[in-house]
PDB file of C-alpha atoms in Angstrom:
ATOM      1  CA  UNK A  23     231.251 100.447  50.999  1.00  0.00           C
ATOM      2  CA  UNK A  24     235.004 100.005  50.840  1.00  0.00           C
ATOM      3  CA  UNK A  25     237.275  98.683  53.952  1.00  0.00           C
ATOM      4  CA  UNK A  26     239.542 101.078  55.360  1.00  0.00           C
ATOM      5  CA  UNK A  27     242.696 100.732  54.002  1.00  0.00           C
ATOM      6  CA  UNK A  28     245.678 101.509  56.596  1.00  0.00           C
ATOM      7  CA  UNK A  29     247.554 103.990  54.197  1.00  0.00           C
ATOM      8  CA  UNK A  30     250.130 106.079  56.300  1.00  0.00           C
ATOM      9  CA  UNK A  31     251.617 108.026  59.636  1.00  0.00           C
ATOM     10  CA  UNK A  32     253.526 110.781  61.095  1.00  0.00           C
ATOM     11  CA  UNK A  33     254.940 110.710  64.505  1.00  0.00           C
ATOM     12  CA  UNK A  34     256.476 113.322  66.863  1.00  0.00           C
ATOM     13  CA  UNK A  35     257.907 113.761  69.978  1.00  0.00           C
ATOM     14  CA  UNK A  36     257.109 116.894  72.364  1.00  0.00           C
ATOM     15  CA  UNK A  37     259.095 116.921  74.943  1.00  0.00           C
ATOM     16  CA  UNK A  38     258.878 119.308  77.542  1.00  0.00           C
ATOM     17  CA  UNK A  39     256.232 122.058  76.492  1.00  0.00           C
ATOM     18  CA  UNK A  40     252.987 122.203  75.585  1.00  0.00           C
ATOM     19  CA  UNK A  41     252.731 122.276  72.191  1.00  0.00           C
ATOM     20  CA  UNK A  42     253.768 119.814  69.001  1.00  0.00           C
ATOM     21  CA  UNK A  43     252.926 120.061  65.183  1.00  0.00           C
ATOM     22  CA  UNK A  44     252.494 117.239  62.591  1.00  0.00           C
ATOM     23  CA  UNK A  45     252.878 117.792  59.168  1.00  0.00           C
ATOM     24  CA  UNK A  46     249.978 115.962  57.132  1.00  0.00           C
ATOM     25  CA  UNK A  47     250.941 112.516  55.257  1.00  0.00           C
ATOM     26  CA  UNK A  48     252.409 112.824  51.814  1.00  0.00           C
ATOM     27  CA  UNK A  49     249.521 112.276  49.697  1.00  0.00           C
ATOM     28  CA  UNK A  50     246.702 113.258  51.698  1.00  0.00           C
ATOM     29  CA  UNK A  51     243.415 113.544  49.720  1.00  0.00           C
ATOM     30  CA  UNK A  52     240.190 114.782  51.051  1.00  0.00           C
ATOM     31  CA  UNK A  53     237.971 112.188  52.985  1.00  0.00           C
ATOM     32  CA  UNK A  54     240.611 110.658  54.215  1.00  0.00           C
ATOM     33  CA  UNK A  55     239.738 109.722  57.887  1.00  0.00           C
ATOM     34  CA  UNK A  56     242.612 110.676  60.372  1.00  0.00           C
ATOM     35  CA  UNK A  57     243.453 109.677  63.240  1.00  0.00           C
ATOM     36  CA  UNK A  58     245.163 111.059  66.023  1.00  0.00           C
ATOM     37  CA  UNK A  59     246.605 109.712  69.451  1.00  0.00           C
ATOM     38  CA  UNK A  60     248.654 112.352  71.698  1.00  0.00           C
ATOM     39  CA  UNK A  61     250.103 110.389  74.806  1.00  0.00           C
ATOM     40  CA  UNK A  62     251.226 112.771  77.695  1.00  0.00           C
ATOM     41  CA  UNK A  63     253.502 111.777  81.042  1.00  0.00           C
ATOM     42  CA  UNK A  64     252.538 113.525  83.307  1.00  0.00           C
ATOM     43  CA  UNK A  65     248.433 113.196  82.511  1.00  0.00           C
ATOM     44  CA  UNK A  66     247.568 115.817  80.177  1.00  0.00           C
ATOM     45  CA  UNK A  67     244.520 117.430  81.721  1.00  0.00           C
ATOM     46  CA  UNK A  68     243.224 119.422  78.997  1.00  0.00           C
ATOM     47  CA  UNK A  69     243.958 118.751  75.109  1.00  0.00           C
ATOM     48  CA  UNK A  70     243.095 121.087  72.443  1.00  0.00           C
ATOM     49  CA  UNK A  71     243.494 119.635  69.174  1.00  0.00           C
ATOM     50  CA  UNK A  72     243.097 121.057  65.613  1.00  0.00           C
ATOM     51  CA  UNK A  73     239.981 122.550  63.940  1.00  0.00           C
ATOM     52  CA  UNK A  74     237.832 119.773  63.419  1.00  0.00           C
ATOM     53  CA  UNK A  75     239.507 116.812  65.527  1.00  0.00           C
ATOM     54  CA  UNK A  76     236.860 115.089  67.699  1.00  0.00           C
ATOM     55  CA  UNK A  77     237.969 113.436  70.880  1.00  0.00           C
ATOM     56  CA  UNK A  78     236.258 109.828  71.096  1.00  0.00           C
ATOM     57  CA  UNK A  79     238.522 107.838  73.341  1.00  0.00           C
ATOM     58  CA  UNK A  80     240.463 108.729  76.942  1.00  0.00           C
ATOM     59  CA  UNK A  81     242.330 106.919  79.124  1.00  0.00           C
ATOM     60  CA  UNK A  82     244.717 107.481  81.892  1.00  0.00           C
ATOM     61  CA  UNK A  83     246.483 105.742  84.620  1.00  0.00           C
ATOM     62  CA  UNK A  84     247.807 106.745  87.991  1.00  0.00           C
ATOM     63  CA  UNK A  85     249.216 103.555  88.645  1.00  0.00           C
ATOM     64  CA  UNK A  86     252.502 102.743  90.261  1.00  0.00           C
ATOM     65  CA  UNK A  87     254.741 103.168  86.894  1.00  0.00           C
ATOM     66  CA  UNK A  88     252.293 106.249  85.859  1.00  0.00           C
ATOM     67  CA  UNK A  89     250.756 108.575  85.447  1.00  0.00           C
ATOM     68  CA  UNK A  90     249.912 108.742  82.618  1.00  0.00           C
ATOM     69  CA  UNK A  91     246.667 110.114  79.430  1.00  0.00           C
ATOM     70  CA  UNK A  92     246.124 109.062  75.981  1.00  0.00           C
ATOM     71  CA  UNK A  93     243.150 110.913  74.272  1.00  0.00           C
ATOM     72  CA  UNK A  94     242.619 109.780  70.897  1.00  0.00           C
ATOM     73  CA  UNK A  95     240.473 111.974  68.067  1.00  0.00           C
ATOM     74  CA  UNK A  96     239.581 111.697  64.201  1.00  0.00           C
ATOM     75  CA  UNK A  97     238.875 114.372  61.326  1.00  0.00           C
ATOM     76  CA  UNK A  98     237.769 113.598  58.008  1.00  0.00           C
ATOM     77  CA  UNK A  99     240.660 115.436  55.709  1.00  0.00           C
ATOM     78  CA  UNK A 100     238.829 118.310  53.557  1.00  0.00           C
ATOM     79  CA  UNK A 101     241.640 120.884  52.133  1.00  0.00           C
ATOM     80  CA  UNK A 102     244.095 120.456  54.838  1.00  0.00           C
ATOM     81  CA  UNK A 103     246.615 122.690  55.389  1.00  0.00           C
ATOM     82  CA  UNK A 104     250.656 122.701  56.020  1.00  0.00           C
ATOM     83  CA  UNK A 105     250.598 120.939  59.071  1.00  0.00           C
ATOM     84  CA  UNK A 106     248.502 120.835  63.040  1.00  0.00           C
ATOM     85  CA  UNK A 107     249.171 121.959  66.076  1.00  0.00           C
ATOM     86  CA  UNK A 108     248.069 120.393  69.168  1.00  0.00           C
ATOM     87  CA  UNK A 109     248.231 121.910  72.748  1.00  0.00           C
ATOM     88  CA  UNK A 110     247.414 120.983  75.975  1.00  0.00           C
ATOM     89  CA  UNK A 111     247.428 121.847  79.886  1.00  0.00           C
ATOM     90  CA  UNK A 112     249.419 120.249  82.609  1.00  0.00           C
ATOM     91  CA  UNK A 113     249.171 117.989  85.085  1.00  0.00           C
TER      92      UNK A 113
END
């Protein structure tokens, strides 16, 4: 089996709301495995990301200096579409 090969990114900043969209990497071929971090001030309680993202790492701080979440998830790419949306719930 192969390495993984770091190949590319897309960033975006929310704001206020409760909502942000990503438009897939130029180039983006099927099996790909993506990954995706959404970092929230206040703590995020509840994330929902797009079909077929699967959460596998938390963590959060209320620290002096916080609060703070970051959930991270991963997909493997099969026909994506124009872009995903990601949502989540306050603090």
């Amino acid at each position: 089996m192969p390495s993984p090969v770091y190949q590319s990114m897309v960033a975006a900043a929310g704001g206020a709301g409760d909502t942000i969209t990503f438009t897939p990497p130029a180039g983006l071929v099927d099996n790909w495995i993506l990954i995706g971090v959404l970092y929230g001030e206040p703590q995020a309680q509840g994330i929902t990301p797009p079909a077929g993202f699967t959460s596998f790492a938390r963590v959060e701080n209320s620290a002096p200096g916080g609060p703070f979440a970051a959930e991270l998830f991963w997909k493997r790419a099969a026909s994506e579409g124009a872009n995903w949306t990601w949502s989540w719930t306050g603090s």
